[in-house]
PDB file of C-alpha atoms in Angstrom:
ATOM      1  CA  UNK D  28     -41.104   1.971 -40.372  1.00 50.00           C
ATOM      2  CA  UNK D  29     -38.689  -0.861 -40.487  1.00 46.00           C
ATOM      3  CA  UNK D  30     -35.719   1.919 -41.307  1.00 47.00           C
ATOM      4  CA  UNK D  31     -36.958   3.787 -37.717  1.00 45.00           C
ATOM      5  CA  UNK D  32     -36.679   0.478 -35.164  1.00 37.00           C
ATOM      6  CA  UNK D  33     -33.278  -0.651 -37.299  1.00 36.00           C
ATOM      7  CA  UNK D  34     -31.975   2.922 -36.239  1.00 39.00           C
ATOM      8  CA  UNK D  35     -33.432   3.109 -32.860  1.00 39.00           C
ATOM      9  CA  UNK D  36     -31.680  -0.244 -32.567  1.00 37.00           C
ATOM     10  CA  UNK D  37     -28.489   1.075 -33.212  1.00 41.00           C
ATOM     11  CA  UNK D  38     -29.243   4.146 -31.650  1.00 39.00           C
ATOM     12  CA  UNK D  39     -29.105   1.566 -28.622  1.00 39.00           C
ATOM     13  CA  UNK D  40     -26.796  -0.705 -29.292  1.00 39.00           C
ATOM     14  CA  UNK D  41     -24.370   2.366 -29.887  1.00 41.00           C
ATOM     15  CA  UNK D  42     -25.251   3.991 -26.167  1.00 40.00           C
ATOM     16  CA  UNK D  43     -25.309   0.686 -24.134  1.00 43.00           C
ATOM     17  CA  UNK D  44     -21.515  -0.023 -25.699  1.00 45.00           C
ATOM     18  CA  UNK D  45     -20.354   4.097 -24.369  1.00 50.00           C
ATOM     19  CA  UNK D  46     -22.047   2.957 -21.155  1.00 63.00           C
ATOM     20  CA  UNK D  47     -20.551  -0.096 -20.852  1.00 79.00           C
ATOM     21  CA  UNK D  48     -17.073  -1.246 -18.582  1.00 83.00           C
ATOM     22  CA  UNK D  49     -14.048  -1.065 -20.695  1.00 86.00           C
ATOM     23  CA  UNK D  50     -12.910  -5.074 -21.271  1.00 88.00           C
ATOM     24  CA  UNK D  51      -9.367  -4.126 -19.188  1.00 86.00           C
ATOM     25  CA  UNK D  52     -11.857  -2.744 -16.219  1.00 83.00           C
ATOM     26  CA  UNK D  53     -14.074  -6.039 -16.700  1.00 84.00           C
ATOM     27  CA  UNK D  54     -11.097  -8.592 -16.560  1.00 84.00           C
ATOM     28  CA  UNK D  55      -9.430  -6.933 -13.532  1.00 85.00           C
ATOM     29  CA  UNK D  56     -12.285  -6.943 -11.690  1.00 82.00           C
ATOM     30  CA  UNK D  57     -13.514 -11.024 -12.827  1.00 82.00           C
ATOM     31  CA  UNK D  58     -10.009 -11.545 -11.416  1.00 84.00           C
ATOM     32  CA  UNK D  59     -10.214  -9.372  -8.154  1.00 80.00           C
ATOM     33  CA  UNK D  60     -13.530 -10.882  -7.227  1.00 86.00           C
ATOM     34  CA  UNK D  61     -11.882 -14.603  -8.409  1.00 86.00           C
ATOM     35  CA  UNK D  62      -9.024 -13.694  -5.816  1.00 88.00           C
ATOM     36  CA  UNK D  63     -11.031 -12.604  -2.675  1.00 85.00           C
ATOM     37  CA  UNK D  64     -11.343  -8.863  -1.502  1.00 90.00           C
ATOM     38  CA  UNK D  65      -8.851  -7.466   0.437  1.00 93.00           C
ATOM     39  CA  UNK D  66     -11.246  -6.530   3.095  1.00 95.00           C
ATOM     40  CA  UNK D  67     -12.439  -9.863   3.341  1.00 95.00           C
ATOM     41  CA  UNK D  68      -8.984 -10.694   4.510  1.00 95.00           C
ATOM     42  CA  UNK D  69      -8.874  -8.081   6.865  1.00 96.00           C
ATOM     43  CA  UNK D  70     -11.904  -9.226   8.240  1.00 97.00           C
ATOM     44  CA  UNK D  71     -11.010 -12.793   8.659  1.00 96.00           C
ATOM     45  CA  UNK D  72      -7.800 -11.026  10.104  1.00 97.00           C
ATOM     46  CA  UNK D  73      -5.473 -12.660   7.369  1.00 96.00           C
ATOM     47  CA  UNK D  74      -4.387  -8.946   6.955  1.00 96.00           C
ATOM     48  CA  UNK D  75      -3.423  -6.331   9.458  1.00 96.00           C
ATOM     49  CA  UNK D  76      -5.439  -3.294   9.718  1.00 97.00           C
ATOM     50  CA  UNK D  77      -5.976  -0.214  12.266  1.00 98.00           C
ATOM     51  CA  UNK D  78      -9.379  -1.311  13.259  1.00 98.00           C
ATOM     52  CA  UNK D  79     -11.296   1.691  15.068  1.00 98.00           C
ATOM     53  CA  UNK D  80     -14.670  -0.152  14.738  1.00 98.00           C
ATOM     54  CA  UNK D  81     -16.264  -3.660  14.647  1.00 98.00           C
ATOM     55  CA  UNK D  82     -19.607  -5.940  15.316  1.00 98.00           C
ATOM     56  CA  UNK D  83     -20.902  -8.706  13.514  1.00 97.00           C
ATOM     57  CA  UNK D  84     -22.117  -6.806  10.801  1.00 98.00           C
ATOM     58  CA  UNK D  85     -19.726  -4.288  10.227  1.00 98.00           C
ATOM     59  CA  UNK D  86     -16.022  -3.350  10.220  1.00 98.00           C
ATOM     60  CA  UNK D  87     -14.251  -0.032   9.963  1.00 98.00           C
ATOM     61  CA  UNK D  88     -10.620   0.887   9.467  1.00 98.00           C
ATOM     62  CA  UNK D  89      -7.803   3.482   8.647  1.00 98.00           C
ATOM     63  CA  UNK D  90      -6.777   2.943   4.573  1.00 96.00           C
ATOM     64  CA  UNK D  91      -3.051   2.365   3.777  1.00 93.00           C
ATOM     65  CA  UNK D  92      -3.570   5.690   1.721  1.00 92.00           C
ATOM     66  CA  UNK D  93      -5.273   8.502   3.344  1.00 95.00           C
ATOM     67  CA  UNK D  94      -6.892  10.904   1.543  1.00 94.00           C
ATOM     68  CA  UNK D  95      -7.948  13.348   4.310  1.00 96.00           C
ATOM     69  CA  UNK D  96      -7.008  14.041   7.935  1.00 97.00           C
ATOM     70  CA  UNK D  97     -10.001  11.595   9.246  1.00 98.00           C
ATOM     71  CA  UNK D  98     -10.682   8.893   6.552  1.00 98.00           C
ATOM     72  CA  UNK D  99     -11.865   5.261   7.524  1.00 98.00           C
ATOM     73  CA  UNK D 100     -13.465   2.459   5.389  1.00 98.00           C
ATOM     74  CA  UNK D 101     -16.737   1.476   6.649  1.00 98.00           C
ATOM     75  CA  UNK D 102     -17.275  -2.498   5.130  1.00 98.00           C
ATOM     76  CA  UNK D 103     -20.009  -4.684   5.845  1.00 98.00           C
ATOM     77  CA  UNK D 104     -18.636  -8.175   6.447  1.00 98.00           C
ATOM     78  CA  UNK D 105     -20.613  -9.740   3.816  1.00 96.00           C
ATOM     79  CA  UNK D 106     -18.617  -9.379   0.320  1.00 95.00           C
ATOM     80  CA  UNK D 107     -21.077  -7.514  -1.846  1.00 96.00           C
ATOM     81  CA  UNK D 108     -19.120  -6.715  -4.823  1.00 94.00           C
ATOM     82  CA  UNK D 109     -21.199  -3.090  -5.498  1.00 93.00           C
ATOM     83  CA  UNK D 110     -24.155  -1.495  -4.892  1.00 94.00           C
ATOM     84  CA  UNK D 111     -25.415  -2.865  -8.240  1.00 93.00           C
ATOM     85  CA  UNK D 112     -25.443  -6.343  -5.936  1.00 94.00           C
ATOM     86  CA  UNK D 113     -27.466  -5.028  -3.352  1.00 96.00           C
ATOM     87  CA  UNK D 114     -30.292  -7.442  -2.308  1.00 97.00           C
ATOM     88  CA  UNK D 115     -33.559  -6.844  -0.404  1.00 96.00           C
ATOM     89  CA  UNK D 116     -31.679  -8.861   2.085  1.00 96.00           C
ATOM     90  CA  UNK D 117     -29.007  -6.155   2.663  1.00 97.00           C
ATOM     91  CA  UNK D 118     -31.089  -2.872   3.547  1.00 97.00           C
ATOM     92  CA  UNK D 119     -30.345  -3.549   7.599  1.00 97.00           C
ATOM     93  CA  UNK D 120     -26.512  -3.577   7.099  1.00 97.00           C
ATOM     94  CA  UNK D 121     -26.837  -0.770   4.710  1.00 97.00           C
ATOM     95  CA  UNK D 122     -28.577   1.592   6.766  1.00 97.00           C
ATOM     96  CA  UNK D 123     -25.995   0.189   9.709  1.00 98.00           C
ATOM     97  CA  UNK D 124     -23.281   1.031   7.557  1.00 98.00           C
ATOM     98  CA  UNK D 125     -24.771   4.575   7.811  1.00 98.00           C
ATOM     99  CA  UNK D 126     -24.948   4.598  11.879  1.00 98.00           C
ATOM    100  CA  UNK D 127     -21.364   3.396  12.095  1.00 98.00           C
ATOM    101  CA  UNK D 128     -20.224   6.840   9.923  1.00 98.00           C
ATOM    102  CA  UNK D 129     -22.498   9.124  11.886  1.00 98.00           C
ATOM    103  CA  UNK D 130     -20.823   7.297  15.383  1.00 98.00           C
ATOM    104  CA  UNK D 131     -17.117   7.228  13.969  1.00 98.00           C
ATOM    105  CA  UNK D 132     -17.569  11.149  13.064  1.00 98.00           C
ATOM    106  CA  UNK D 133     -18.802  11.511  16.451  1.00 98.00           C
ATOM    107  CA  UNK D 134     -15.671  10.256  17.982  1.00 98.00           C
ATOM    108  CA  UNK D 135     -13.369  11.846  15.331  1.00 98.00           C
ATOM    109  CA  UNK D 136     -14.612  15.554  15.926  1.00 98.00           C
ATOM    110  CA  UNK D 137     -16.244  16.088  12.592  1.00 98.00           C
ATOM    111  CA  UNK D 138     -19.844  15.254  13.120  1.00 97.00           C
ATOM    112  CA  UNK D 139     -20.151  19.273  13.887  1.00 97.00           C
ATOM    113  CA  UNK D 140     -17.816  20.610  11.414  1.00 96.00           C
ATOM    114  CA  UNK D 141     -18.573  18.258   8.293  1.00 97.00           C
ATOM    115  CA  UNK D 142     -17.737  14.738   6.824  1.00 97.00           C
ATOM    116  CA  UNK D 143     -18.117  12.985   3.617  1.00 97.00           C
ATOM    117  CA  UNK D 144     -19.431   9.826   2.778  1.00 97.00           C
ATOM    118  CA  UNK D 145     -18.744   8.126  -0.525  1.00 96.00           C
ATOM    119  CA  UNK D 146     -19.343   4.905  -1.889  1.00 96.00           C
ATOM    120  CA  UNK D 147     -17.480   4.053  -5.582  1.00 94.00           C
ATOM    121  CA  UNK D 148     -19.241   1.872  -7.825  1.00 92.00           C
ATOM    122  CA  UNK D 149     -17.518   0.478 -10.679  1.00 90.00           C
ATOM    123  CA  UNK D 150     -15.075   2.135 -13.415  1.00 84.00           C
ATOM    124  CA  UNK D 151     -16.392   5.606 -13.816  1.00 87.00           C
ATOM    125  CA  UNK D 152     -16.251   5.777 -10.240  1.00 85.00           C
ATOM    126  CA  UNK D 153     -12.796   4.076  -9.769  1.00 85.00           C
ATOM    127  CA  UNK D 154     -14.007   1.361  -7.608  1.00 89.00           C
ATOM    128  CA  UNK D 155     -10.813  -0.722  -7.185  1.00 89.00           C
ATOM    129  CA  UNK D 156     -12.096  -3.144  -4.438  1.00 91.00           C
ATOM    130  CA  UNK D 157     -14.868  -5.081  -5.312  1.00 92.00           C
ATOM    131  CA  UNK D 158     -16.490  -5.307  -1.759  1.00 95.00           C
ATOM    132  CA  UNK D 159     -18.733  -2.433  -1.053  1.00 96.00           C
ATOM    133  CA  UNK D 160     -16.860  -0.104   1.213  1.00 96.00           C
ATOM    134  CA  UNK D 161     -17.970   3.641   2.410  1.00 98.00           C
ATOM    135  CA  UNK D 162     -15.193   5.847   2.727  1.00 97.00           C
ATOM    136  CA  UNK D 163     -15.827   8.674   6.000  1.00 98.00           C
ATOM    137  CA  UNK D 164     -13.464  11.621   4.614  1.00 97.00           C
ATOM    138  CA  UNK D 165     -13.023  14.788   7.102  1.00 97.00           C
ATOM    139  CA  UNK D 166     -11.148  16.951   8.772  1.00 97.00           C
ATOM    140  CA  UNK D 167     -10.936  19.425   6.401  1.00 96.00           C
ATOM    141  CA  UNK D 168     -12.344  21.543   4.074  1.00 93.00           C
ATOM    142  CA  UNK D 169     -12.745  18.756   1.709  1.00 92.00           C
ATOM    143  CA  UNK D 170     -13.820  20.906  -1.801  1.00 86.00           C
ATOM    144  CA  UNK D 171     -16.669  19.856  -4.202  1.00 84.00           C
ATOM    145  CA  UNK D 172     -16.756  16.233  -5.058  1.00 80.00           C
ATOM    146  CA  UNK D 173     -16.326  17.434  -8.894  1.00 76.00           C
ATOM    147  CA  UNK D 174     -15.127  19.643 -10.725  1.00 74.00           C
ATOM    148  CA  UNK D 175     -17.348  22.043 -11.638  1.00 68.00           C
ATOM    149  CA  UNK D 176     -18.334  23.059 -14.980  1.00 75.00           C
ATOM    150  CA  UNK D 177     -19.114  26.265 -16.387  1.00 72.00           C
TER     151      UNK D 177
END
């Protein structure tokens, strides 16, 4: 019996270490959140930015690198670092987030023909910012998120 946990154990020990942020990803993000997200700076309009939407809660903008014909940033003006930081407090300006994309694709002529939404969340993802941002991709045909395996 005592052979069976000490393997499960390592079993687990061996998985949560594959599943776990590389130490390069883990110290560039400590020092990104440290510094203060870029967005936050746009926000506090220490940064220029192409703003196409904005209340309280929310902001939207054009990216310095475009990755489809339409693409904004949707970014709630409270820094949550990622998803995995989400409180109970943050379901309204999640589900605003949400509204802003559907109104933004609206105005942008995609709403009919097809968008994308995609949020990034951490290194697997590529999440490079470390305040939660929804990227509205469209315009074209945009191809399968992944590729596919056969």
């Amino acid at each position: 019996m005592k052979k069976i946990i000490l393997f499960s154990l390592s079993i687990l020990s061996f998985t949560a270490v594959g599943w776990s942020q590389s130490l390069e990803y883990q110290k560039q993000k400590a020092e990104k959140i440290v510094k203060g997200s870029v967005f936050t700076k746009i926000i506090k309009r220490e940064l220029p930015a192409t703003i196409v939407y904005e209340d309280d809660d929310v902001i939207a903008f054009t990216p310095l690198r475009l990755q489809a014909p339409v693409h904004l940033l949707i970014v709630p003006k409270k820094e949550i670092h990622t998803i995995n930081d989400v409180t109970d407090e943050d379901a309204l300006v999640l589900g605003k987030l949400f509204l802003v994309a559907k109104k933004l694709a609206k105005e942008k002529g995609i709403s009919k023909t097809g968008y994308r939404l995609s949020i990034n969340i951490n290194e697997d993802a590529g999440q490079s910012v470390f305040h939660l941002h929804m990227h509205l991709l469209g315009g074209k045909k945009l191809g399968p998120m992944l590729t596919q395996e056969k």
